[in-house]
Coordinates of C-alpha atoms and ligand atoms in Angstrom, one line a residue:
M224 CA 60.7 -15.5 -8.4
K225 CA 59.7 -13.1 -5.7
L226 CA 57.4 -10.0 -6.2
P227 CA 56.0 -7.5 -3.7
G228 CA 52.5 -8.3 -2.2
L229 CA 49.9 -7.3 -4.7
I230 CA 47.3 -4.6 -3.8
D231 CA 43.8 -4.7 -5.4
P232 CA 42.1 -1.3 -5.1
H233 CA 38.7 -2.6 -6.3
V234 CA 36.9 -5.5 -4.7
H235 CA 33.4 -6.3 -3.7
L236 CA 33.2 -8.5 -0.6
R237 CA 29.3 -8.4 -0.3
E238 CA 29.2 -8.3 3.5
P239 CA 26.9 -7.0 4.9
G240 CA 23.9 -8.1 3.0
A241 CA 24.8 -10.7 0.4
T242 CA 27.1 -13.3 2.1
H243 CA 25.7 -16.1 -0.1
K244 CA 27.8 -14.5 -2.9
E245 CA 30.9 -13.7 -0.7
D246 CA 31.9 -12.5 2.7
W247 CA 35.0 -11.0 4.3
D248 CA 36.4 -14.4 5.1
S249 CA 35.9 -16.1 1.7
G250 CA 36.7 -12.9 -0.3
T251 CA 40.0 -12.2 1.5
A252 CA 40.9 -15.9 1.3
A253 CA 40.4 -15.6 -2.5
A254 CA 42.6 -12.4 -2.4
L255 CA 45.5 -14.3 -0.8
A256 CA 45.1 -17.2 -3.2
G257 CA 45.4 -14.6 -6.0
G258 CA 48.6 -13.0 -4.5
F259 CA 46.9 -10.0 -3.1
T260 CA 48.0 -9.0 0.4
A261 CA 45.8 -5.9 0.5
V262 CA 42.4 -5.2 -0.9
L263 CA 40.3 -2.0 -0.9
A264 CA 36.6 -2.9 -0.4
M265 CA 33.8 -1.2 -2.2
P266 CA 30.8 0.3 -0.4
N267 CA 27.9 -1.0 -2.5
T268 CA 26.9 -3.5 0.2
Q269 CA 23.4 -3.9 1.7
P270 CA 23.1 -1.6 3.4
P271 CA 25.8 0.5 1.7
V272 CA 28.7 2.0 3.7
T273 CA 27.7 5.7 3.7
D274 CA 28.0 6.9 7.3
K275 CA 29.6 6.2 10.7
D276 CA 27.3 3.4 11.8
S277 CA 27.7 1.4 8.6
L278 CA 31.4 2.0 8.5
D279 CA 31.8 0.9 12.2
H280 CA 29.7 -2.2 11.4
V281 CA 31.7 -3.3 8.3
L282 CA 35.1 -2.6 10.0
G283 CA 33.9 -4.7 13.0
V284 CA 33.1 -7.6 10.6
A285 CA 36.5 -7.1 8.8
N286 CA 38.3 -7.1 12.1
T287 CA 37.2 -10.6 12.9
K288 CA 37.0 -12.1 9.5
A289 CA 39.6 -10.6 7.1
R290 CA 42.5 -12.8 6.3
C291 CA 44.5 -10.2 4.3
D292 CA 45.0 -6.5 4.9
Y293 CA 42.3 -4.1 3.8
A294 CA 40.7 -0.7 3.8
Q295 CA 37.0 0.2 3.3
F296 CA 35.6 2.8 0.8
L297 CA 32.7 5.1 1.7
G298 CA 29.9 5.5 -0.8
A299 CA 28.9 9.0 -1.9
G300 CA 25.2 9.6 -1.4
P301 CA 22.9 12.5 -2.1
E302 CA 23.0 13.8 1.5
N303 CA 26.1 12.5 3.2
S304 CA 29.0 14.8 2.1
Q305 CA 29.3 16.2 5.7
Q306 CA 29.1 12.8 7.3
V307 CA 31.7 11.2 5.1
F308 CA 34.0 14.2 5.7
C309 CA 34.0 13.3 9.4
I310 CA 35.0 9.7 9.0
A311 CA 37.2 10.0 5.8
D312 CA 40.4 9.2 7.6
R313 CA 39.1 5.8 8.7
S314 CA 38.2 4.9 5.0
A315 CA 40.1 3.9 1.9
G316 CA 38.5 7.0 0.2
L317 CA 35.3 8.0 -1.3
K318 CA 33.6 6.0 -4.1
M319 CA 31.2 7.8 -6.4
Y320 CA 28.8 5.8 -8.6
L321 CA 27.9 8.1 -11.5
D322 CA 26.4 5.6 -13.9
H323 CA 24.0 2.7 -13.5
T324 CA 25.6 -0.4 -12.0
Y325 CA 24.9 -3.0 -9.2
G326 CA 23.4 -1.6 -6.0
P327 CA 21.5 1.5 -5.0
L328 CA 24.3 4.0 -4.9
R329 CA 24.1 6.4 -7.8
L330 CA 24.5 10.2 -8.1
D331 CA 22.9 11.7 -11.2
N332 CA 23.0 15.4 -10.4
M333 CA 26.4 17.0 -11.1
L334 CA 25.7 19.5 -8.2
L335 CA 26.0 16.5 -5.9
W336 CA 29.3 15.5 -7.5
M337 CA 30.5 19.0 -6.9
K338 CA 29.5 19.0 -3.3
H339 CA 31.5 15.8 -2.6
F340 CA 34.5 17.1 -4.6
S341 CA 34.6 20.3 -2.6
N342 CA 34.0 18.7 0.8
F343 CA 36.0 15.4 0.9
P344 CA 39.4 15.8 2.5
R345 CA 42.0 16.6 -0.1
H346 CA 44.5 14.0 1.1
Q347 CA 42.0 11.1 0.7
P348 CA 41.3 9.5 -2.7
I349 CA 38.1 9.9 -4.7
V350 CA 37.3 7.0 -7.1
T351 CA 34.5 7.1 -9.7
H352 CA 32.5 4.6 -11.6
A353 CA 32.0 6.8 -14.8
E354 CA 31.6 5.5 -18.3
G355 CA 32.1 7.3 -21.6
R356 CA 30.9 10.9 -21.5
T357 CA 30.3 10.7 -17.7
M358 CA 34.1 10.2 -17.4
A359 CA 34.7 13.4 -19.3
A360 CA 32.3 15.2 -17.1
V361 CA 33.9 14.0 -13.8
I362 CA 37.4 14.8 -15.1
L363 CA 36.3 18.4 -15.7
I364 CA 34.7 18.6 -12.2
A365 CA 37.9 17.2 -10.5
A366 CA 39.9 19.8 -12.5
L367 CA 37.6 22.6 -11.4
Y368 CA 38.3 21.6 -7.7
D369 CA 41.9 21.0 -8.5
R370 CA 42.0 17.6 -6.9
P371 CA 43.0 14.1 -8.0
V372 CA 40.4 11.6 -9.3
H373 CA 40.9 7.9 -9.8
L374 CA 38.8 6.4 -12.7
A375 CA 37.7 2.8 -12.1
H376 CA 37.5 0.1 -14.7
V377 CA 38.4 1.9 -17.9
S378 CA 37.2 -0.2 -20.8
L379 CA 36.8 1.9 -24.0
R380 CA 39.2 3.3 -26.6
E381 CA 37.6 6.7 -26.3
E382 CA 38.1 6.6 -22.5
I383 CA 41.8 5.6 -22.5
L384 CA 42.5 8.3 -25.1
L385 CA 40.6 10.9 -23.1
I386 CA 42.7 10.0 -20.1
R387 CA 45.9 10.2 -22.1
A388 CA 44.9 13.7 -23.2
A389 CA 43.9 14.7 -19.7
K390 CA 47.3 13.5 -18.4
E391 CA 49.2 15.3 -21.1
K392 CA 47.3 18.5 -20.0
G393 CA 48.7 17.9 -16.5
L394 CA 45.4 17.0 -14.9
K395 CA 45.5 14.8 -11.8
V396 CA 43.8 11.7 -13.1
T397 CA 44.8 8.1 -12.5
C398 CA 43.0 5.0 -13.8
E399 CA 42.7 1.3 -13.5
V400 CA 41.9 -1.4 -16.0
T401 CA 40.5 -4.9 -15.2
P402 CA 41.9 -8.2 -16.5
H403 CA 38.5 -9.0 -18.0
H404 CA 38.6 -5.9 -20.2
L405 CA 42.1 -6.8 -21.3
F406 CA 41.3 -10.4 -22.1
L407 CA 37.6 -10.6 -23.0
T408 CA 35.4 -8.8 -25.5
Q409 CA 31.9 -9.0 -27.1
D410 CA 33.3 -11.9 -29.1
D411 CA 33.3 -14.0 -26.0
V412 CA 29.6 -13.5 -25.2
T413 CA 28.4 -16.4 -27.3
N414 CA 30.7 -18.8 -25.4
L415 CA 30.0 -17.3 -22.0
G416 CA 26.3 -16.9 -22.4
D417 CA 24.3 -13.7 -22.0
G418 CA 23.9 -13.8 -18.2
R419 CA 27.5 -14.8 -17.4
S420 CA 28.9 -12.1 -19.7
E421 CA 27.0 -9.3 -17.9
V422 CA 29.4 -6.9 -16.3
R423 CA 29.7 -3.1 -15.9
P424 CA 31.2 -1.6 -17.9
P425 CA 30.1 -4.1 -20.5
L426 CA 32.6 -6.2 -22.4
A427 CA 33.7 -4.0 -25.3
Q428 CA 34.8 -4.4 -28.9
P429 CA 38.1 -6.0 -29.8
S430 CA 39.2 -2.5 -31.0
D431 CA 38.6 -1.2 -27.4
R432 CA 40.6 -4.0 -25.9
D433 CA 43.4 -3.4 -28.4
A434 CA 43.4 0.3 -27.4
L435 CA 43.9 -0.6 -23.8
W436 CA 47.0 -2.7 -24.7
E437 CA 48.3 0.0 -27.0
N438 CA 48.1 2.6 -24.3
L439 CA 49.5 0.6 -21.4
D440 CA 51.6 3.6 -20.4
V441 CA 48.4 5.4 -19.5
I442 CA 47.1 2.6 -17.2
D443 CA 48.2 3.2 -13.6
C444 CA 46.7 0.1 -12.0
F445 CA 45.4 -3.3 -12.8
A446 CA 42.4 -3.8 -10.5
T447 CA 40.2 -6.9 -10.5
D448 CA 36.8 -5.3 -9.8
H449 CA 36.1 -8.7 -8.1
A450 CA 32.3 -8.6 -8.3
P451 CA 31.0 -12.1 -7.3
H452 CA 27.4 -13.2 -8.0
T453 CA 26.3 -16.8 -7.9
L454 CA 25.8 -18.9 -11.0
E455 CA 22.1 -19.1 -10.1
E456 CA 22.0 -15.3 -10.2
K457 CA 24.1 -15.1 -13.4
D458 CA 22.0 -17.7 -15.2
G459 CA 18.6 -16.5 -13.8
P460 CA 16.1 -14.1 -15.4
K461 CA 17.7 -10.9 -14.2
P462 CA 21.5 -11.6 -14.2
S463 CA 23.5 -9.3 -11.9
P464 CA 26.5 -7.6 -13.6
G465 CA 30.0 -8.6 -12.4
F466 CA 32.8 -11.2 -12.6
P467 CA 34.9 -12.7 -9.8
G468 CA 38.6 -11.8 -10.5
L469 CA 40.8 -12.1 -7.5
E470 CA 42.1 -15.6 -8.3
T471 CA 42.6 -15.3 -12.0
A472 CA 44.2 -11.8 -12.4
L473 CA 47.8 -12.8 -11.7
P474 CA 47.9 -16.0 -13.8
L475 CA 46.3 -14.1 -16.7
L476 CA 48.8 -11.3 -16.5
L477 CA 51.8 -13.6 -15.9
S478 CA 50.7 -15.4 -19.1
A479 CA 50.9 -12.1 -20.9
V480 CA 54.5 -11.7 -19.6
G481 CA 55.2 -15.2 -21.0
G482 CA 53.8 -14.1 -24.3
G483 CA 55.9 -10.9 -24.4
R484 CA 53.0 -8.5 -24.1
L485 CA 53.9 -7.3 -20.6
T486 CA 57.0 -7.3 -18.4
M487 CA 57.2 -8.3 -14.7
E488 CA 58.0 -4.7 -14.0
D489 CA 54.7 -3.6 -15.7
I490 CA 52.9 -5.9 -13.3
I491 CA 54.7 -4.8 -10.2
R492 CA 54.2 -1.1 -11.0
R493 CA 50.5 -1.5 -11.6
M494 CA 49.6 -4.0 -8.9
H495 CA 51.9 -2.8 -6.1
H496 CA 53.7 0.5 -6.5
N497 CA 51.0 2.7 -8.1
P498 CA 48.1 1.5 -5.9
Q499 CA 50.2 2.1 -2.9
V500 CA 51.0 5.6 -3.9
I501 CA 47.6 6.6 -5.3
F502 CA 45.7 5.3 -2.3
N503 CA 48.4 6.4 0.2
L504 CA 48.8 3.0 1.8
P505 CA 51.5 2.1 4.4
V506 CA 54.3 -0.3 3.5
Q507 CA 53.5 -3.9 4.5
E508 CA 56.7 -5.1 6.2
D509 CA 58.1 -8.6 5.5
T510 CA 55.5 -9.1 2.7
W511 CA 56.1 -10.8 -0.6
I512 CA 54.7 -13.3 -3.0
E513 CA 56.5 -16.1 -4.9
V514 CA 55.5 -17.1 -8.3
D515 CA 56.7 -19.8 -10.7
P516 CA 56.5 -17.9 -14.0
N517 CA 56.8 -21.1 -16.1
A518 CA 54.2 -23.4 -14.5
A519 CA 51.5 -24.2 -17.0
W520 CA 48.1 -25.0 -15.6
E521 CA 44.4 -24.7 -16.3
I522 CA 42.0 -22.4 -14.5
N523 CA 39.3 -24.5 -12.8
A524 CA 36.4 -22.9 -11.0
D525 CA 36.1 -25.9 -8.7
H526 CA 39.5 -25.0 -7.1
T527 CA 38.7 -21.5 -6.0
Y528 CA 38.2 -19.8 -2.6
T529 CA 35.6 -17.3 -3.8
R530 CA 32.1 -18.4 -2.7
C531 CA 30.5 -17.5 -6.0
G532 CA 31.7 -20.8 -7.5
W533 CA 32.5 -19.8 -11.1
T534 CA 34.8 -17.7 -13.3
P535 CA 34.5 -16.4 -16.8
F536 CA 38.0 -17.9 -17.4
D537 CA 37.1 -21.5 -16.5
G538 CA 39.2 -23.9 -18.6
W539 CA 41.7 -21.2 -19.8
R540 CA 45.3 -22.5 -20.2
V541 CA 47.7 -20.1 -18.3
R542 CA 51.4 -19.9 -17.6
G543 CA 52.5 -18.6 -14.2
K544 CA 51.4 -19.8 -10.8
L545 CA 51.4 -18.4 -7.3
K546 CA 53.4 -20.6 -4.9
R547 CA 53.7 -18.8 -1.6
V548 CA 52.5 -15.6 0.1
M549 CA 54.2 -14.0 3.1
L550 CA 52.2 -11.2 4.9
R551 CA 53.9 -9.3 7.7
G552 CA 56.3 -12.2 8.4
Q553 CA 53.6 -14.9 8.4
M554 CA 53.3 -17.6 5.7
V555 CA 49.6 -17.0 4.7
F556 CA 49.4 -19.1 1.5
R557 CA 51.4 -22.1 0.3
D558 CA 50.9 -24.5 -2.6
G559 CA 47.2 -23.9 -3.2
E560 CA 46.3 -23.6 0.5
V561 CA 45.3 -20.4 2.4
L562 CA 47.0 -20.6 5.8
A563 CA 46.0 -17.2 7.4
R564 CA 43.2 -17.4 9.9
P565 CA 40.2 -15.1 9.8
G566 CA 41.0 -11.9 11.7
F567 CA 44.7 -11.9 10.7
G568 CA 44.1 -9.1 8.3
K569 CA 44.8 -5.5 9.4
N570 CA 43.0 -2.3 8.6
L571 CA 45.5 -0.3 6.7
R572 CA 43.9 3.0 7.9
E573 CA 44.4 2.1 11.5
I574 CA 47.7 2.9 13.2
V575 CA 47.3 0.4 16.1
D576 CA 49.2 -2.8 15.4
K577 CA 47.3 -6.0 16.1
G578 CA 50.6 -7.9 16.3
Ligands
NCD196 C1 29.9 -4.4 -9.6 C2 29.1 -5.2 -8.5 O1 28.6 -6.2 -8.8 O2 29.1 -4.7 -7.3 N1 29.5 -5.0 -10.8 C3 30.2 -4.9 -12.0 O3 29.6 -5.3 -13.0 N2 31.3 -4.3 -12.1 C4 29.6 -2.9 -9.5 C5 30.6 -2.1 -10.2 O4 31.8 -2.2 -10.0 O5 30.2 -1.2 -11.0
ZN197 ZN1 31.8 0.1 -11.1
ZN198 ZN1 33.3 -2.6 -8.9

């Protein structure tokens, strides 16, 4: 069965600064192995992507190493609202970290949020990491400036119901949910272990997970929030929050189709159409993926492309397997093997065709 190329609007590729966790090569290989032909990369690298120099640097790396298509987010800092304005068109959009998470980018003062909302070009997306009450606050500020806001990794019942109410009011909010918040809860912490279950937002209660499933119509995108950290880091004294997700999202969601909880159309809308529209991405010509919806198999961390070497879904029995990926007329994945070379990936914000 053929589907359009999947688009993941939320991945952490860790380059520059932490290539022992992932880099543009390994991360985009994992994307193709998961059925994603385009990824939007987050800016919380070391150093973070917050100005022209850091954007030029990361796009230079991506140009030689990316195997799938991509765009790069800019990070909102306390003093860079003018600088990001000038380079906005070369970015995927602006990412604002409004609550504590991995990396140095965080804005506490609402006046700084307002500055970014008033300055950033209106045709470019703004995405926020905002949990609980912070989410309510940023929805208000977006409404005051009458511009869209995309809410990352929604995980709580109170959040999804807030977003439903905001949408019913006609506010321009869109949101994404991760597979791990759809399939894991606090009940899985004992099995996973404390360090390995660390993620932002944290794994929630079963009632929160159920609320996400019950309000599927409010969820615009499924995004992985692929956030690789090594097992050494996860099992160490100060475990970093985050799960890899690129290679497990599609089989988990296809299993939900098999179980009657989702339709194929639900997947295509949230992993292709909606991300394309919300993030204003060009059509990838001659691009599709082929899945066998009935193939049963077991997720095995040893057979992954991500450099981090583990997955919270290790050993899960799933139904639905990726067979082939075609990207711009080239076969880039077939039967478990990534075929695209590093550098084949194209910046979706650049008009020039690399051919
Ligand atoms: C992310 C990371 O590791 O970069 N971690 C996470 O737990 N989600 C940061 C983020 O997306 O908030
Ligand atoms: Zn986040
Ligand atoms: Zn993230």
